[in-house]
mmCIF file of C-alpha atoms in Angstrom:
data_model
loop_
_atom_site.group_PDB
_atom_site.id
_atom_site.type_symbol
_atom_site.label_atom_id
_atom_site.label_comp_id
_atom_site.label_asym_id
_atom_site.label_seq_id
_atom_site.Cartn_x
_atom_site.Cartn_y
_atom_site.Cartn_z
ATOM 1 C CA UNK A 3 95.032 199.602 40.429
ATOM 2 C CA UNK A 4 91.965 197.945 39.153
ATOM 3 C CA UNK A 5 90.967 200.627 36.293
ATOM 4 C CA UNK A 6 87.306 198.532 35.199
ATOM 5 C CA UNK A 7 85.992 198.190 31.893
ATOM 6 C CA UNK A 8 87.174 199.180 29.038
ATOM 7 C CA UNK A 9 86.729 199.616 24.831
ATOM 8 C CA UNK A 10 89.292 197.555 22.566
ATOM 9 C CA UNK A 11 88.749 200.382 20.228
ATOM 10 C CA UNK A 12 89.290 204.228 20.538
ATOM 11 C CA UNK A 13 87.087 204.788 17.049
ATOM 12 C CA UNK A 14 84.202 203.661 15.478
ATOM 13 C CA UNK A 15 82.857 204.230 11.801
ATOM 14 C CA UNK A 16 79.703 203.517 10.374
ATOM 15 C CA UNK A 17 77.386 205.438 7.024
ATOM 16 C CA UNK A 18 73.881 206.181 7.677
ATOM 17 C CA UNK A 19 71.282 206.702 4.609
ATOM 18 C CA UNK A 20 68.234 208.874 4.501
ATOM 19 C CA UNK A 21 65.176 207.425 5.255
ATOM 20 C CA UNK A 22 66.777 204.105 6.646
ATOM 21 C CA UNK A 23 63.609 203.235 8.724
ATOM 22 C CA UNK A 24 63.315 203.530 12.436
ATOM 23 C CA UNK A 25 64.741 200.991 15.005
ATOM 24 C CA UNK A 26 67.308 200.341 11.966
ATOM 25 C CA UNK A 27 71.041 198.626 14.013
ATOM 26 C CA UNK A 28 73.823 200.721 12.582
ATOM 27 C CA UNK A 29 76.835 198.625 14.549
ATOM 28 C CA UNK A 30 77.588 196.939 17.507
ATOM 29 C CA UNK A 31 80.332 197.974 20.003
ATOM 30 C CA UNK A 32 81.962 195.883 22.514
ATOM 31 C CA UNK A 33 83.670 196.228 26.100
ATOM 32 C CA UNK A 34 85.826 194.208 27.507
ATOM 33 C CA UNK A 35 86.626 193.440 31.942
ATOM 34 C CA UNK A 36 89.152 194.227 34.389
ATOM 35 C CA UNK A 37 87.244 191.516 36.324
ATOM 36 C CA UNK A 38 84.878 188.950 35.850
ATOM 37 C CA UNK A 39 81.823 189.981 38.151
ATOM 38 C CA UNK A 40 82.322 193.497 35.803
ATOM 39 C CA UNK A 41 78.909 193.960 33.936
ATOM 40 C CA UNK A 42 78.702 196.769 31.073
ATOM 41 C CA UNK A 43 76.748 199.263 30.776
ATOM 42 C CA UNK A 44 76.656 201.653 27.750
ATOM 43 C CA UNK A 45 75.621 205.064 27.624
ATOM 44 C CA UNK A 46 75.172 207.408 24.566
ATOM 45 C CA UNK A 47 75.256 211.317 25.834
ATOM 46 C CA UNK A 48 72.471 213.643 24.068
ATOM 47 C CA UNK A 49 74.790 215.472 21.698
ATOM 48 C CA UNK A 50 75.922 215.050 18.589
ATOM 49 C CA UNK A 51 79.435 216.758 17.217
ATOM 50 C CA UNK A 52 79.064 218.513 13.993
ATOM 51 C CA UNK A 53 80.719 220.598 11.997
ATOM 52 C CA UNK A 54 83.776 223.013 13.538
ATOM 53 C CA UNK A 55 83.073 221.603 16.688
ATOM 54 C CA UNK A 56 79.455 222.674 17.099
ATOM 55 C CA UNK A 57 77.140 220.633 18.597
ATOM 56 C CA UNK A 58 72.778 219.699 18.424
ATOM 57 C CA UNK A 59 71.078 217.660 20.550
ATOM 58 C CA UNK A 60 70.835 214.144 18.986
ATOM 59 C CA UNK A 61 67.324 212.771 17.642
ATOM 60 C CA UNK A 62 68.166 210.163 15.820
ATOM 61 C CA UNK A 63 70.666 207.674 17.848
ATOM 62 C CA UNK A 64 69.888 205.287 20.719
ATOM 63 C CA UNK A 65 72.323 202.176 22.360
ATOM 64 C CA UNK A 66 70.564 199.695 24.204
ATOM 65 C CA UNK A 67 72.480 199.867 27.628
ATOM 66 C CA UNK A 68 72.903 196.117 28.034
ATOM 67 C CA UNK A 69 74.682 195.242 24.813
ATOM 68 C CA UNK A 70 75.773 198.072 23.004
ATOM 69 C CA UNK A 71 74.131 197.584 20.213
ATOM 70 C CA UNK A 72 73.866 201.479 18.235
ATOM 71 C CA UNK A 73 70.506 201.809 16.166
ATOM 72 C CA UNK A 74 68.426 204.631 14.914
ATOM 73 C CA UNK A 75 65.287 206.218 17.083
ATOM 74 C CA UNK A 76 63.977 208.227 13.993
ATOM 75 C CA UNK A 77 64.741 208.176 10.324
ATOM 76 C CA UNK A 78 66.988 210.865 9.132
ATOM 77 C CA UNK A 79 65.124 212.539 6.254
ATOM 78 C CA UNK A 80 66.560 215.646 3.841
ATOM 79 C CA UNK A 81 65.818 217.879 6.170
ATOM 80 C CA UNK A 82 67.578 216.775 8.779
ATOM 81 C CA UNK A 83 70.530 215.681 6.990
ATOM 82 C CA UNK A 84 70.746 219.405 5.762
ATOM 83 C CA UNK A 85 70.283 220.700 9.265
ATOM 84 C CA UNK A 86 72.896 218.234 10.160
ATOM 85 C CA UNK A 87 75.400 219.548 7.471
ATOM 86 C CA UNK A 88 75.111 223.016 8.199
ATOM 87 C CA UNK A 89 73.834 223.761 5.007
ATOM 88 C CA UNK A 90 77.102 222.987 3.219
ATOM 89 C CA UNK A 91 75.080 220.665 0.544
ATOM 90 C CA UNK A 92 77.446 218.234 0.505
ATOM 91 C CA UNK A 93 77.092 214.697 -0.338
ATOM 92 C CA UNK A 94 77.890 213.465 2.768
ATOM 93 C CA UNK A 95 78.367 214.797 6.511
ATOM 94 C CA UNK A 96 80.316 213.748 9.279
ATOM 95 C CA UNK A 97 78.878 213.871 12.964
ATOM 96 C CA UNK A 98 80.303 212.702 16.280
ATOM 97 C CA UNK A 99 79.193 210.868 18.930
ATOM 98 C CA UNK A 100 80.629 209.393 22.108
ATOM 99 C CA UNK A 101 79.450 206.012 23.928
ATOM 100 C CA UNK A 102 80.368 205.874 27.355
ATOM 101 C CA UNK A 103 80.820 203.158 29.482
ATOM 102 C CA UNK A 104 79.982 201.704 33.241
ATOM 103 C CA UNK A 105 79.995 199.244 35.444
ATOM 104 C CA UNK A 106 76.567 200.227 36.822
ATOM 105 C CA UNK A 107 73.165 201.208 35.038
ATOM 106 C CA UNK A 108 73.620 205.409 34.111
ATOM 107 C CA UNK A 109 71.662 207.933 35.638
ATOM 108 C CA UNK A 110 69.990 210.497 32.847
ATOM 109 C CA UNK A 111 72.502 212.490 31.884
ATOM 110 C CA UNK A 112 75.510 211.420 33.155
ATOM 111 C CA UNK A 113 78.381 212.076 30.936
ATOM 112 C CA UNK A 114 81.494 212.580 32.761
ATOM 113 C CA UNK A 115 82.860 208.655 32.663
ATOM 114 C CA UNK A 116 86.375 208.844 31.839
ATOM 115 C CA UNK A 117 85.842 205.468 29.955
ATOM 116 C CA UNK A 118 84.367 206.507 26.701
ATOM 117 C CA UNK A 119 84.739 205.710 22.991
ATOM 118 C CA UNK A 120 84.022 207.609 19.774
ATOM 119 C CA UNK A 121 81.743 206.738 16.820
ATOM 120 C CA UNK A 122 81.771 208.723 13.573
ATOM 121 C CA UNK A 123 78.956 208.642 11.690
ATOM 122 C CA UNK A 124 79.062 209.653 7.833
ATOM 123 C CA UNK A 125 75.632 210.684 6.917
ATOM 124 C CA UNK A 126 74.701 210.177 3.048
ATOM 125 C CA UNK A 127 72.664 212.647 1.087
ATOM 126 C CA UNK A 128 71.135 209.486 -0.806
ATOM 127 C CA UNK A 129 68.750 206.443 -0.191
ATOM 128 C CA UNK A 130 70.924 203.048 1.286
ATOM 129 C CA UNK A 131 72.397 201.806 -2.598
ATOM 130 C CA UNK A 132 70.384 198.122 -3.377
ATOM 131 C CA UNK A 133 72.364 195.031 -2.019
ATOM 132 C CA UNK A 134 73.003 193.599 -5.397
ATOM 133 C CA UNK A 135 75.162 196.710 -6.369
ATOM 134 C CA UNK A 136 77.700 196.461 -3.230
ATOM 135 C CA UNK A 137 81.127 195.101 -3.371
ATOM 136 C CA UNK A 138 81.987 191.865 -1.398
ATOM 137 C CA UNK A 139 84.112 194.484 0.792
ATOM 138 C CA UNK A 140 81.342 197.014 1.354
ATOM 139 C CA UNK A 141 79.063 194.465 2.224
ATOM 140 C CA UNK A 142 81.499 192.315 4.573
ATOM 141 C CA UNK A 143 83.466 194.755 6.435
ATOM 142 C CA UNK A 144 83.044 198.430 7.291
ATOM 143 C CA UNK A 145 86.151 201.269 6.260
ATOM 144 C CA UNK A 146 87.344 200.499 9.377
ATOM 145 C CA UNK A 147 90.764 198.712 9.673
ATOM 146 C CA UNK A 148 89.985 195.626 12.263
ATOM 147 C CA UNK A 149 92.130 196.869 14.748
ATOM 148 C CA UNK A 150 91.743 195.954 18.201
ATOM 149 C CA UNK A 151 94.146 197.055 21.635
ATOM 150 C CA UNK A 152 93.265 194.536 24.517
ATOM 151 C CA UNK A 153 95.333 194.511 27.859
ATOM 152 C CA UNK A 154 97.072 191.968 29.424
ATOM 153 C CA UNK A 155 96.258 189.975 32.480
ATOM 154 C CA UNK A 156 92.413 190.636 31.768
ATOM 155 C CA UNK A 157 89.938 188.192 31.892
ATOM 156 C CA UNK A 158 88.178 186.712 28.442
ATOM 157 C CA UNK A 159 85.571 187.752 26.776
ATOM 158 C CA UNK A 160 83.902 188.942 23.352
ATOM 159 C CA UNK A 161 85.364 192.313 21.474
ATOM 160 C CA UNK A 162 83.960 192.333 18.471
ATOM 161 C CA UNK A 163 81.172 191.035 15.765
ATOM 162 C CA UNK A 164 82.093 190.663 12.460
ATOM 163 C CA UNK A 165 78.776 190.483 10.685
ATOM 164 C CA UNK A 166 77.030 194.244 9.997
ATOM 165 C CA UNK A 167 73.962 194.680 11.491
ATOM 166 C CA UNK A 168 73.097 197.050 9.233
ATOM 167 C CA UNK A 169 74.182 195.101 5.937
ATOM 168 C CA UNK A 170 72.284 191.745 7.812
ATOM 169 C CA UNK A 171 69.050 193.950 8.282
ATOM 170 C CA UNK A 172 68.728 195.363 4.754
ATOM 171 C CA UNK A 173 70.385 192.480 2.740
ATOM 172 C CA UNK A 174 68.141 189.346 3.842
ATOM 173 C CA UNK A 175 68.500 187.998 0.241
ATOM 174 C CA UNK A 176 72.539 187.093 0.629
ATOM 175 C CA UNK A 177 74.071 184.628 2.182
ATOM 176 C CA UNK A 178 77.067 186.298 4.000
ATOM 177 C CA UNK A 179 79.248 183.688 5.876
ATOM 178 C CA UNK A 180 82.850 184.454 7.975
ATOM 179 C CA UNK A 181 85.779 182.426 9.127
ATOM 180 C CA UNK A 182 88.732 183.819 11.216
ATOM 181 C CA UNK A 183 92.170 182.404 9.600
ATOM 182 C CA UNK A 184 94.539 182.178 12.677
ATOM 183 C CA UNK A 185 97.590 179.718 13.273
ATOM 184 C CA UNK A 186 97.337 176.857 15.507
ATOM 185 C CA UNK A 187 97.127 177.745 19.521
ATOM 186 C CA UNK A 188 96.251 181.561 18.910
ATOM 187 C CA UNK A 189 94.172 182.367 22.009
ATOM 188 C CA UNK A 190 91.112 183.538 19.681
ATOM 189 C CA UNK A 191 87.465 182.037 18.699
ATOM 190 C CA UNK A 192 85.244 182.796 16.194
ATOM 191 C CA UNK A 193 82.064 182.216 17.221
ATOM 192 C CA UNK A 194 79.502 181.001 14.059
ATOM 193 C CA UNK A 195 76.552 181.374 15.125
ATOM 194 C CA UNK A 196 76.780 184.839 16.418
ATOM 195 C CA UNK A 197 79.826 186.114 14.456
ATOM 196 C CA UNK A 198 81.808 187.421 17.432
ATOM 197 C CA UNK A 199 85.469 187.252 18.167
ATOM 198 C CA UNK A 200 86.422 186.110 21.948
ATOM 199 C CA UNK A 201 89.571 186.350 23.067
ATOM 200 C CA UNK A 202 89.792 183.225 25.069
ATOM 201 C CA UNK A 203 92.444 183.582 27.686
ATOM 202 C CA UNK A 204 94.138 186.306 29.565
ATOM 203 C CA UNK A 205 97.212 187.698 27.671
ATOM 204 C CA UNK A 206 100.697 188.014 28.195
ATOM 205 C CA UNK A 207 102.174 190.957 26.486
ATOM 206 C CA UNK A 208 105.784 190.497 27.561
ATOM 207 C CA UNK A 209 104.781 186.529 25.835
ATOM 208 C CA UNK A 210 103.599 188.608 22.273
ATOM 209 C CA UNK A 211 102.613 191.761 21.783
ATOM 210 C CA UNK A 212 100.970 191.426 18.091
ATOM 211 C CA UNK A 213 98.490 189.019 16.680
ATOM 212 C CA UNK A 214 98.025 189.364 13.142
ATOM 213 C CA UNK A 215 94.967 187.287 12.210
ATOM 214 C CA UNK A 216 93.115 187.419 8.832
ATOM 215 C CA UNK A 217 88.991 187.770 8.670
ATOM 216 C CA UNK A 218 87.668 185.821 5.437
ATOM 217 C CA UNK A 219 83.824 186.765 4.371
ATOM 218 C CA UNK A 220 82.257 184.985 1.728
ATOM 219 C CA UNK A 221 78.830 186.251 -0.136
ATOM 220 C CA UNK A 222 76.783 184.171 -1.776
ATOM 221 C CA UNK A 223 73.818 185.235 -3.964
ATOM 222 C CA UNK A 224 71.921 182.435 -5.989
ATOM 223 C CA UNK A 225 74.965 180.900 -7.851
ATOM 224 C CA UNK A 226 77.379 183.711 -7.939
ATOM 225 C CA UNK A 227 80.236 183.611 -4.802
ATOM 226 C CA UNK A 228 82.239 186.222 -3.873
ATOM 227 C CA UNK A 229 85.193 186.587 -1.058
ATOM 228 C CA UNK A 230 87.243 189.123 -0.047
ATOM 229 C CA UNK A 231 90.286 189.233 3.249
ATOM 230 C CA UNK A 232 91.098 191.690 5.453
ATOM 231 C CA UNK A 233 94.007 191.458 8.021
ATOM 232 C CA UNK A 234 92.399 191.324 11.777
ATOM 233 C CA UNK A 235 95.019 192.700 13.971
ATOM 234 C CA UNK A 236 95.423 192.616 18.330
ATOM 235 C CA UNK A 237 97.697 194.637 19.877
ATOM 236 C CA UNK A 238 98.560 193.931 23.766
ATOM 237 C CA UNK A 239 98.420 196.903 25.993
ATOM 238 C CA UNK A 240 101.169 196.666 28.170
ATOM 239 C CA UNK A 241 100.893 196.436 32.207
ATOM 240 C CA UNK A 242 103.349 197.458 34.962
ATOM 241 C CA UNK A 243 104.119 193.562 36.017
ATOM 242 C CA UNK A 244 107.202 192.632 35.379
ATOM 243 C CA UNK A 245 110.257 193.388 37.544
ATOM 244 C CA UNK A 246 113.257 194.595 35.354
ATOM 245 C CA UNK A 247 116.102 192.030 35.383
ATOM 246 C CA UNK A 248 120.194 192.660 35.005
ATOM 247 C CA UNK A 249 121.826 190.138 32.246
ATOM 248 C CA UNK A 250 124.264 188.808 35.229
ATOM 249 C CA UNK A 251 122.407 188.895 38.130
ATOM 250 C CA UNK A 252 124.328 192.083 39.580
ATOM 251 C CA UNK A 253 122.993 195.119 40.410
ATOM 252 C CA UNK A 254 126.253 196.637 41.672
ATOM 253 C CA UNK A 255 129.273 198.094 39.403
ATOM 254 C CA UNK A 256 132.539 198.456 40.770
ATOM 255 C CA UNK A 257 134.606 200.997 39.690
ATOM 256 C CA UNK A 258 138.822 201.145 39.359
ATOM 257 C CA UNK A 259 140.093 204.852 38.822
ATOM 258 C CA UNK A 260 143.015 205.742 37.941
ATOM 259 C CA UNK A 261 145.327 209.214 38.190
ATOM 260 C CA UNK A 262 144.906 211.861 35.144
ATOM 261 C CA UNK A 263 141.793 210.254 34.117
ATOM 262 C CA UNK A 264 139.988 213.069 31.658
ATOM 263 C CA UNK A 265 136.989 214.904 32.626
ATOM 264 C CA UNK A 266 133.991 212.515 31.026
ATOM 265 C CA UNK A 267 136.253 209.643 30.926
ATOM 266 C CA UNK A 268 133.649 205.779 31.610
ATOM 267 C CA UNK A 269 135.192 204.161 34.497
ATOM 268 C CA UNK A 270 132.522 201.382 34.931
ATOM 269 C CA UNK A 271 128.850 200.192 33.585
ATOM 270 C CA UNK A 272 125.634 198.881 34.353
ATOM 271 C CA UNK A 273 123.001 197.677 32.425
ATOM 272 C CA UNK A 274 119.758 196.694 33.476
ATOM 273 C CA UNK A 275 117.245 195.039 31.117
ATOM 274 C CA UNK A 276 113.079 195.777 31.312
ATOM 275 C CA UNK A 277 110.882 193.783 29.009
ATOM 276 C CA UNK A 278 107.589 195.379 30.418
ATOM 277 C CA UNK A 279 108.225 198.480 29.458
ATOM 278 C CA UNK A 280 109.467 200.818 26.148
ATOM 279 C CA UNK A 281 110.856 204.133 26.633
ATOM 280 C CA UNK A 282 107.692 206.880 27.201
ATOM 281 C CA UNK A 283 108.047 210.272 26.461
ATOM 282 C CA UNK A 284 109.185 212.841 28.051
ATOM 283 C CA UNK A 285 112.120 211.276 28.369
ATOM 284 C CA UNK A 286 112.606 212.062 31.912
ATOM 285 C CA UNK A 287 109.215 209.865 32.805
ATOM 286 C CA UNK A 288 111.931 207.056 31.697
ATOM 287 C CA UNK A 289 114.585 208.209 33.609
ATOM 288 C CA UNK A 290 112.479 208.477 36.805
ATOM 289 C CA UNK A 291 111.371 205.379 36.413
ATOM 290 C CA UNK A 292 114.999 203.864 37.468
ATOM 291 C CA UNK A 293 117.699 205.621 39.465
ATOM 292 C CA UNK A 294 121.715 205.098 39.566
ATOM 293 C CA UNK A 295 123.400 205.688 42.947
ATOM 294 C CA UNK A 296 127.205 206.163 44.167
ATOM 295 C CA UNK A 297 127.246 204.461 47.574
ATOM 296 C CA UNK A 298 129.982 206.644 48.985
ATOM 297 C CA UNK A 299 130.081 208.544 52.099
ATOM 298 C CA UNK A 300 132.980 211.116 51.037
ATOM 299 C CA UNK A 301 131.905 213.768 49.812
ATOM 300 C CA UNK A 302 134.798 214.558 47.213
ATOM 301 C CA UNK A 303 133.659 211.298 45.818
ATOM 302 C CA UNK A 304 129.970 212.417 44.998
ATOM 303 C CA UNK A 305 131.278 216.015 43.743
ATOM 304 C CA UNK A 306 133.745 214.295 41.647
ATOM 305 C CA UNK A 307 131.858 211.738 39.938
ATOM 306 C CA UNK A 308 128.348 211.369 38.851
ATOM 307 C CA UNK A 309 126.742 208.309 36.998
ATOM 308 C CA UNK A 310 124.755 208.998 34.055
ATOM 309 C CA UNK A 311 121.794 207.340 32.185
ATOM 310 C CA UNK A 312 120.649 206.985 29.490
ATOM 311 C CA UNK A 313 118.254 204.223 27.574
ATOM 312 C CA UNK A 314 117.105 202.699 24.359
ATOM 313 C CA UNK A 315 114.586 200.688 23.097
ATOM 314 C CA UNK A 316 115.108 196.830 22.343
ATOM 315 C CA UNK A 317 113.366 193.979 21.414
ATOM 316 C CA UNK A 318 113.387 190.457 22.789
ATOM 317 C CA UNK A 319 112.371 187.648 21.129
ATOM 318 C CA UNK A 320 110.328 185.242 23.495
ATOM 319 C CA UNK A 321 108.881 181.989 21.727
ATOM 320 C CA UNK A 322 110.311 183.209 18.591
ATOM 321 C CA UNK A 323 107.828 186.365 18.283
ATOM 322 C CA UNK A 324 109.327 190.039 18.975
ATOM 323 C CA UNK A 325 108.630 192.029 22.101
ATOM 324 C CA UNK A 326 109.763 195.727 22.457
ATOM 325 C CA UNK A 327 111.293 196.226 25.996
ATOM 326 C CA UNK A 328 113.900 198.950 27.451
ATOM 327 C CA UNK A 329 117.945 198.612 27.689
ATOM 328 C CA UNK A 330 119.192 200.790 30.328
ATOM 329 C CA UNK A 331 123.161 201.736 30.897
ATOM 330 C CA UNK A 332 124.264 203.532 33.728
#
């Protein structure tokens, strides 16, 4: 079943300052295809999360519906950030926001898309702090781990930008350069002149599940250079495409019985191997999933003996990198 689009994040993070001017990009967020003539559309409902769940309409936040880029309509002044905080005069305030997503242009108000991500926003009680008094880190990468789920058998395409639009809007002065440290053949591309990440190929998860890549920024300012790493991590999302396979071809047990054989006693096994999928929870949604038979017609037989299952989770080791698939042992 062709499910469409999709995020390669469930969360995004991002601060926002007082009186950071109008039209001001705060971050960028991606989608990625089910299929290639897919097109995205983003979507940002008129609400904004606040404290204990409460909600006001939001003022201040737009996405440009064609590329996802998140900016700010209106500058957030003191009053709004205490209107926004509930009065709790705190430094900062958390709101919530979600960004839907389509394969077709959204009508006005139309915010039941199952596809949706979620962006927290931390609002600071202070002016943005000058560039020259940021970290390497703050000014590079976000508190967001880079952290990315993409699923198998889906075509390419870009899922994230490593630059900050809002660090690149405010800090014209630096010089802020990446590079993507991967190993030789890793289906990844960092892309220079825009700073995005593509992943270049459609992925295999029962191949690897994990990528663990590193992101490398360097800031220069005058003379003075500064770097800093931060591990860049894929995960594969499995898909349902792989039949399960038995270790000797078999998918019949035979089984020898013999006279004053104790209640419980194992008179023959079966074990069938799945590297698609790892045990889900409740465990019965496993054992559904699979079902052993006794092909008898007498009766006695089926009263007297039953076959019994039960599963654990293994790991294979294809091209020397570790998959997590499903033993099963009737």
């Amino acid at each position: 079943v062709a499910l469409g689009l999709y995020f390669p994040r469930k969360e995004y993070l991002e601060n926002v300052y007082i009186d950071e001017p109008a039209r001001m990009p705060l971050l960028r967020i991606h989608a990625l295809k089910d299929s290639r003539e897919e097109v995205a559309h983003f979507h940002l409902c008129q609400n904004l999360i606040i404290a204990q769940g409460r909600s006001h309409e939001n003022n201040w936040f737009q996405i440009r519906e064609d590329t996802g880029l998140l900016y700010l309509s209106k500058s957030l002044d003191r009053e709004d950030f205490n209107m926004l905080s509930v009065g709790n005069w705190m430094p900062l305030s958390k709101v919530m926001l979600y960004v839907f997503l389509s394969s077709h242009p959204f009508q006005e108000k139309e915010c039941d898309s199952a596809t949706r991500t979620r962006v927290i926003l931390s609002l600071i009680n202070a002016t943005a702090p000058a560039c020259s008094s940021l970290t390497a880190r703050q000014l590079c990468f976000t508190e967001m781990d880079l952290s990315f789920q993409i699923k198998e058998n889906k075509p390419p395409g870009t899922f994230h930008q490593l630059q900050l639009p809002s660090v690149h809007h405010l800090c014209q002065n630096l010089s802020i350069s990446y590079k993507l440290l991967a190993a030789e053949g890793v289906p990844f591309r960092y892309n220079e002149n825009s700073t995005s990440v593509r992943v270049t190929q459609s992925l295999d998860r029962e191949e690897r599940e994990r990528y663990e890549l590193i992101a490398k920024c360097t800031v220069r300012e005058g003379f003075r250079e500064m770097q800093v790493e931060v591990p860049f991590l894929v995960n594969v999302l499995d898909e349902d495409d792989s039949p399960p396979f038995l270790p000797n071809g078999t998918d019949t047990a035979d089984a020898v019985v013999e006279f004053n054989r104790k209640e419980g006693t194992v008179l023959s096994t079966l074990t069938v191997y799945d590297a698609d999928t790892t045990p889900i929870y409740p465990l019965e949604s496993s054992r559904k999933k699979y079902t052993g038979t006794i092909i008898t017609d007498d009766p006695w037989i089926s009263e007297t003996f039953r076959v019994e299952h039960i599963f654990d989770e293994i790991h294979f080791r294809p091209n020397g990198s570790q998959v997590r698939g499903t033993r099963h042992e009737y």
